[in-house]
Short mmCIF file of C-alpha atoms and ligand atoms in Angstrom, two decimals:
data_model
loop_
_atom_site.label_atom_id
_atom_site.label_comp_id
_atom_site.label_asym_id
_atom_site.label_seq_id
_atom_site.Cartn_x
_atom_site.Cartn_y
_atom_site.Cartn_z
CA MET Q 22 87.93 45.05 -32.07
CA ALA Q 23 85.96 41.84 -32.05
CA HIS Q 24 84.61 40.97 -28.64
CA GLY Q 25 86.60 37.72 -28.76
CA GLU Q 26 89.81 39.74 -28.42
CA THR Q 27 88.62 41.58 -25.36
CA PHE Q 28 90.97 41.47 -22.38
CA LYS Q 29 93.69 40.11 -24.61
CA TYR Q 30 96.65 42.41 -24.25
CA ASN Q 31 100.17 42.21 -25.59
CA TYR Q 32 101.75 45.23 -23.88
CA ALA Q 33 101.55 46.80 -20.46
CA ILE Q 34 103.14 50.17 -19.72
CA ILE Q 35 104.14 50.82 -16.14
CA CYS Q 36 106.05 53.69 -14.55
CA ARG Q 37 108.57 53.54 -11.71
CA ILE Q 38 107.89 55.29 -8.41
CA PRO Q 39 109.72 58.58 -7.86
CA GLN Q 40 111.22 59.56 -4.51
CA THR Q 41 108.73 62.46 -4.33
CA PHE Q 42 105.93 59.90 -4.06
CA GLN Q 43 106.72 59.51 -0.38
CA TYR Q 44 105.72 63.01 0.72
CA LYS Q 45 104.01 64.60 -2.28
CA ALA Q 46 101.68 61.96 -3.72
CA LEU Q 47 98.05 63.08 -3.58
CA ARG Q 48 96.12 61.38 -0.79
CA THR Q 49 92.41 61.58 -0.05
CA LYS Q 50 93.08 60.57 3.55
CA ALA Q 51 96.01 61.79 5.53
CA GLY Q 52 97.02 58.61 7.26
CA LYS Q 53 100.15 56.78 8.20
CA PRO Q 54 103.29 57.91 6.35
CA ILE Q 55 104.19 56.10 3.15
CA ASP Q 56 107.16 53.75 3.31
CA ILE Q 57 108.74 54.30 -0.10
CA ASP Q 58 110.78 51.10 0.00
CA ARG Q 59 107.69 49.04 0.64
CA ALA Q 60 105.79 50.90 -2.09
CA ARG Q 61 108.62 50.13 -4.53
CA LYS Q 62 108.61 46.50 -3.49
CA GLU Q 63 104.87 46.33 -4.22
CA TYR Q 64 105.50 47.88 -7.62
CA ASP Q 65 108.30 45.37 -8.33
CA ASP Q 66 106.03 42.48 -7.35
CA LEU Q 67 103.29 43.70 -9.67
CA ARG Q 68 105.78 44.14 -12.51
CA ASP Q 69 106.97 40.55 -11.98
CA ILE Q 70 103.41 39.26 -12.04
CA LEU Q 71 102.73 41.13 -15.28
CA LYS Q 72 105.78 39.52 -16.84
CA ASN Q 73 103.99 36.20 -16.26
CA CYS Q 74 100.79 37.38 -17.91
CA ASP Q 75 101.87 37.16 -21.56
CA VAL Q 76 102.47 40.86 -22.03
CA ASN Q 77 105.56 42.79 -23.01
CA VAL Q 78 106.15 45.08 -20.07
CA ILE Q 79 107.37 48.57 -20.96
CA GLU Q 80 108.78 50.25 -17.87
CA LEU Q 81 109.06 54.05 -17.88
CA GLN Q 82 111.56 55.89 -15.73
CA GLU Q 83 110.10 57.77 -12.80
CA ASP Q 84 109.79 61.55 -13.09
CA GLU Q 85 110.44 63.38 -9.81
CA ASN Q 86 108.30 66.30 -11.04
CA TYR Q 87 105.26 64.06 -10.97
CA PRO Q 88 104.88 62.36 -7.58
CA ASP Q 89 101.84 60.36 -8.81
CA CYS Q 90 103.37 59.24 -12.12
CA CYS Q 91 103.23 55.55 -11.16
CA PHE Q 92 99.42 55.74 -11.47
CA ILE Q 93 99.74 55.63 -15.22
CA GLU Q 94 96.21 54.37 -15.85
CA ASP Q 95 94.89 57.89 -15.43
CA CYS Q 96 96.88 59.18 -18.43
CA ALA Q 97 95.15 57.38 -21.28
CA VAL Q 98 92.23 55.20 -22.30
CA CYS Q 99 93.47 52.40 -24.56
CA ILE Q 100 90.95 50.15 -26.22
CA GLY Q 101 91.61 48.05 -29.30
CA GLY Q 102 94.51 49.90 -30.91
CA THR Q 103 93.21 53.39 -30.14
CA ALA Q 104 94.71 55.42 -27.31
CA LEU Q 105 92.87 58.49 -26.14
CA ILE Q 106 95.23 60.74 -24.19
CA ALA Q 107 93.46 61.70 -20.97
CA ARG Q 108 93.34 65.13 -19.38
CA PRO Q 109 93.86 64.37 -15.69
CA GLY Q 110 91.44 66.12 -13.41
CA HIS Q 111 94.08 67.15 -10.88
CA THR Q 112 96.32 69.92 -12.22
CA SER Q 113 99.44 68.46 -10.61
CA ARG Q 114 99.07 65.40 -12.83
CA GLN Q 115 98.31 66.97 -16.20
CA GLY Q 116 101.93 67.01 -17.37
CA GLU Q 117 102.26 63.25 -16.86
CA VAL Q 118 100.62 62.59 -20.20
CA GLY Q 119 103.55 63.97 -22.24
CA GLU Q 120 105.78 60.94 -21.77
CA ILE Q 121 102.90 58.52 -22.20
CA ARG Q 122 101.87 60.15 -25.48
CA LYS Q 123 105.41 59.65 -26.84
CA VAL Q 124 105.46 55.97 -25.97
CA LEU Q 125 101.99 55.28 -27.34
CA LYS Q 126 102.65 57.19 -30.55
CA ASN Q 127 106.33 56.70 -31.33
CA ASP Q 128 107.16 53.34 -29.78
CA LEU Q 129 103.87 51.47 -29.99
CA LYS Q 130 102.54 53.33 -33.03
CA LEU Q 131 98.97 53.23 -31.78
CA ASN Q 132 96.26 55.42 -33.18
CA VAL Q 133 96.67 58.27 -30.66
CA GLU Q 134 93.79 60.68 -30.21
CA GLU Q 135 93.65 63.97 -28.31
CA ILE Q 136 90.87 65.71 -26.42
CA ARG Q 137 90.46 69.11 -28.04
CA ASN Q 138 88.20 70.80 -25.49
CA ALA Q 139 90.41 72.47 -22.90
CA LYS Q 140 87.60 72.31 -20.33
CA ALA Q 141 87.37 68.55 -20.47
CA THR Q 142 88.86 66.45 -17.68
CA LEU Q 143 89.30 62.71 -17.85
CA ASP Q 144 91.14 60.23 -15.63
CA GLY Q 145 91.53 56.68 -16.92
CA GLY Q 146 90.50 55.41 -13.48
CA ASP Q 147 86.98 56.60 -14.21
CA VAL Q 148 86.65 54.47 -17.33
CA LEU Q 149 85.47 50.89 -17.01
CA PHE Q 150 85.54 48.85 -20.21
CA THR Q 151 83.48 45.69 -19.84
CA GLY Q 152 84.55 44.27 -23.17
CA LYS Q 153 81.19 45.17 -24.68
CA GLU Q 154 80.49 48.68 -23.49
CA ILE Q 155 82.08 51.49 -21.49
CA PHE Q 156 81.07 53.14 -18.23
CA VAL Q 157 82.47 56.53 -17.30
CA GLY Q 158 82.24 57.96 -13.79
CA ILE Q 159 81.63 61.70 -13.71
CA GLY Q 160 82.89 63.03 -10.43
CA LYS Q 161 85.95 64.45 -8.76
CA ARG Q 162 88.34 63.89 -11.67
CA THR Q 163 86.27 63.40 -14.83
CA ASN Q 164 83.62 65.75 -16.17
CA ASP Q 165 80.89 65.48 -18.81
CA LEU Q 166 83.21 66.76 -21.53
CA GLY Q 167 85.73 64.05 -20.68
CA ALA Q 168 83.03 61.39 -20.93
CA ALA Q 169 81.88 62.93 -24.24
CA ALA Q 170 85.43 62.55 -25.58
CA VAL Q 171 85.38 58.84 -24.71
CA ALA Q 172 82.10 58.50 -26.62
CA ASP Q 173 83.54 60.40 -29.61
CA PHE Q 174 86.70 58.35 -29.91
CA PHE Q 175 85.25 54.90 -29.21
CA PRO Q 176 82.07 55.10 -31.32
CA GLU Q 177 81.85 51.33 -31.66
CA TYR Q 178 80.89 51.06 -27.98
CA ASN Q 179 77.93 52.26 -26.00
CA VAL Q 180 79.31 54.80 -23.50
CA ASN Q 181 77.31 55.17 -20.27
CA SER Q 182 77.97 58.02 -17.86
CA ILE Q 183 77.38 57.58 -14.16
CA ALA Q 184 77.31 60.59 -11.84
CA ILE Q 185 79.62 59.76 -8.94
CA GLY Q 186 80.24 63.32 -7.73
CA LYS Q 187 78.10 62.77 -4.63
CA CYS Q 188 79.95 59.59 -3.72
CA GLU Q 189 82.25 61.05 -1.11
CA THR Q 190 84.26 57.89 -0.54
CA LEU Q 191 85.17 57.57 -4.22
CA LEU Q 192 88.02 59.16 -6.10
CA HIS Q 193 87.41 57.12 -9.26
CA LEU Q 194 84.68 54.83 -10.56
CA LYS Q 195 87.02 51.83 -10.52
CA ASP Q 196 87.64 52.20 -6.79
CA VAL Q 197 84.40 50.30 -6.42
CA VAL Q 198 83.81 48.32 -9.61
CA ASN Q 199 86.11 46.21 -11.78
CA MET Q 200 85.93 43.35 -14.25
CA ALA Q 201 86.65 40.00 -12.62
CA GLY Q 202 86.42 38.08 -15.89
CA ARG Q 203 84.52 38.00 -19.14
CA ASN Q 204 81.01 39.30 -18.27
CA ILE Q 205 81.76 39.34 -14.53
CA VAL Q 206 81.57 42.65 -12.74
CA ALA Q 207 82.98 42.83 -9.21
CA VAL Q 208 81.45 45.43 -6.90
CA GLY Q 209 82.81 46.26 -3.48
CA GLY Q 210 81.11 47.84 -0.50
CA GLY Q 211 82.65 48.40 2.90
CA ASN Q 212 81.43 50.63 5.72
CA ASP Q 213 77.89 52.04 5.52
CA ALA Q 214 78.79 54.95 3.23
CA GLU Q 215 80.90 52.75 0.96
CA THR Q 216 78.17 50.13 0.69
CA LYS Q 217 75.54 52.74 -0.09
CA GLU Q 218 77.70 54.17 -2.85
CA ALA Q 219 78.53 50.74 -4.26
CA ASN Q 220 74.82 49.87 -4.37
CA TYR Q 221 74.01 53.14 -6.08
CA ILE Q 222 76.67 52.56 -8.73
CA LEU Q 223 75.58 49.00 -9.35
CA THR Q 224 71.96 50.09 -9.75
CA GLU Q 225 72.97 52.83 -12.19
CA MET Q 226 75.14 50.44 -14.17
CA GLN Q 227 72.41 47.87 -14.40
CA SER Q 228 69.86 50.41 -15.55
CA LEU Q 229 72.15 51.82 -18.25
CA ALA Q 230 73.85 48.61 -19.41
CA GLN Q 231 73.03 47.13 -22.78
CA TYR Q 232 74.37 43.74 -21.68
CA THR Q 233 73.86 41.54 -18.66
CA TYR Q 234 76.75 40.72 -16.36
CA LYS Q 235 77.24 38.33 -13.49
CA ILE Q 236 77.88 40.28 -10.31
CA LEU Q 237 80.54 39.37 -7.79
CA HIS Q 238 79.76 41.07 -4.48
CA LEU Q 239 82.71 41.84 -2.23
CA ASP Q 240 82.65 43.76 0.99
CA ASN Q 241 85.72 45.94 0.95
CA ARG Q 242 87.79 48.03 -1.43
CA ALA Q 243 90.78 45.69 -1.32
CA GLY Q 244 88.47 42.85 -2.31
CA VAL Q 245 87.24 44.60 -5.42
CA ASP Q 246 90.73 45.72 -6.43
CA MET Q 247 91.44 43.40 -9.33
CA LEU Q 248 92.51 43.27 -12.95
CA TYR Q 249 91.46 40.69 -15.52
CA ILE Q 250 94.18 40.31 -18.12
CA ASN Q 251 94.81 37.57 -20.69
CA GLY Q 252 92.54 35.11 -18.94
CA ARG Q 253 94.10 35.65 -15.51
CA LEU Q 254 92.99 37.61 -12.51
CA ILE Q 255 95.40 39.74 -10.48
CA HIS Q 256 93.97 40.60 -7.07
CA ARG Q 257 95.00 41.64 -3.57
CA THR Q 258 96.18 39.31 -0.86
CA ARG Q 259 94.04 37.30 1.54
CA GLU Q 260 95.40 39.39 4.39
CA GLU Q 261 94.29 42.66 2.79
CA MET Q 262 90.81 41.64 1.63
CA GLY Q 263 89.91 39.30 4.50
CA GLU Q 264 88.74 35.67 4.60
CA LYS Q 265 85.22 36.30 3.42
CA ASN Q 266 86.17 38.06 0.19
CA TYR Q 267 88.99 35.64 -0.43
CA GLY Q 268 86.52 32.78 -0.09
CA VAL Q 269 84.16 34.38 -2.64
CA ILE Q 270 86.99 34.74 -5.15
CA ASP Q 271 88.19 31.19 -4.47
CA GLU Q 272 84.72 29.87 -5.13
CA LYS Q 273 83.80 31.93 -8.19
CA ILE Q 274 87.02 32.35 -10.14
CA PRO Q 275 88.26 29.14 -11.75
CA TYR Q 276 91.13 30.62 -13.77
CA THR Q 277 94.74 31.45 -12.88
CA ARG Q 278 95.08 34.04 -10.12
CA HIS Q 279 97.98 36.17 -8.97
CA ARG Q 280 98.06 37.94 -5.63
CA VAL Q 281 99.78 41.23 -4.90
CA ASN Q 282 99.97 43.33 -1.74
CA LEU Q 283 99.32 47.01 -2.41
CA SER Q 284 98.92 48.37 1.09
CA GLU Q 285 101.52 51.15 0.76
CA LEU Q 286 100.41 52.26 -2.71
CA SER Q 287 96.82 52.26 -1.53
CA LYS Q 288 97.69 54.92 1.05
CA ALA Q 289 97.90 57.24 -1.97
CA ASP Q 290 94.63 55.82 -3.39
CA GLY Q 291 96.42 53.41 -5.71
CA TYR Q 292 94.74 50.28 -7.03
CA ILE Q 293 96.08 47.45 -9.19
CA SER Q 294 94.52 48.78 -12.38
CA SER Q 295 95.87 52.27 -11.66
CA MET Q 296 99.45 50.96 -11.99
CA LEU Q 297 99.40 50.04 -15.68
CA LEU Q 298 98.11 50.74 -19.12
CA PRO Q 299 97.24 47.41 -20.70
CA ILE Q 300 97.37 47.61 -24.50
CA TYR Q 301 96.30 45.46 -27.38
CA LYS Q 302 98.31 46.28 -30.46
CA LYS Q 303 97.33 44.52 -33.66
CA LYS Q 304 100.14 42.72 -35.51
CA ASN Q 305 100.34 45.08 -38.46
CA GLN Q 306 99.49 48.26 -36.63
C1 LIG J 419 95.78 60.61 -7.35
O1 LIG J 419 95.15 61.15 -6.44
O2 LIG J 419 95.65 60.99 -8.51
C2 LIG J 419 96.71 59.48 -7.02
N1 LIG J 419 97.26 59.67 -5.73
C3 LIG J 419 95.98 58.16 -7.09
C4 LIG J 419 95.48 57.84 -8.44
C5 LIG J 419 94.91 56.47 -8.52
N2 LIG J 419 94.37 56.24 -9.81
C6 LIG J 419 93.45 55.33 -10.08
O3 LIG J 419 92.97 54.62 -9.21
N3 LIG J 419 93.09 55.20 -11.35
#
């Protein structure tokens, strides 16, 4: 895919939230109970925003057997007409990929690739595509073999692995780093441990990167939770990220922005990007 087409998407697959999400979704922190109605409202709001982002939204039915199925990003890595089916690092999520594979292959007719090595694990949330190269976080959910699969199936891009296993506050690489625009990488700290980990990841990225990016520094995880799609930025609300971060985004991002509250979904470690698979399908594909 030419770099000019980067971040141009014409489909987004999303998946409805099952009832089981309320009590059975995986959570890194046991906290306040999840209000399923509010979580579904957040999902509906995000779906409505996506409908205004020039993509055809494909909505999958929820599957009660998979409490985390709304976090569809973890099931595949889709870049430029190729979809690599992931191998989620948590066993309870591995079966989620079946339905996604069908849609990518049969409905969208993408070039669907499979990871052959049964020992590989790969969650889409660990894969950051900058438009020019790919970073893969090796940690709780993705291992070296998973990162090697990304390198095998996307040979046109430089694939850089970053060890994030020691970053205790992180489930996925993209909890702390996201694209805020073409060549703009947003990085988000937080408390002392979160800031230390964010700084470590930024340093690693900068030492491995083959390209130079502008860096947008934010100081909490809600602030860095964003998705750049078709020239627009979807991000969290002012209330969730705080005045300071909101001010940074206001100042630095001149293009159309959409705000979504994700405070219920984030109780189960959900982020905006985790809720969809953005896809670019070529006209004659
Ligand atoms: C999980 O633990 O797998 C889900 N509760 C959250 C997954 C979020 N995925 C992501 O940020 N890519």
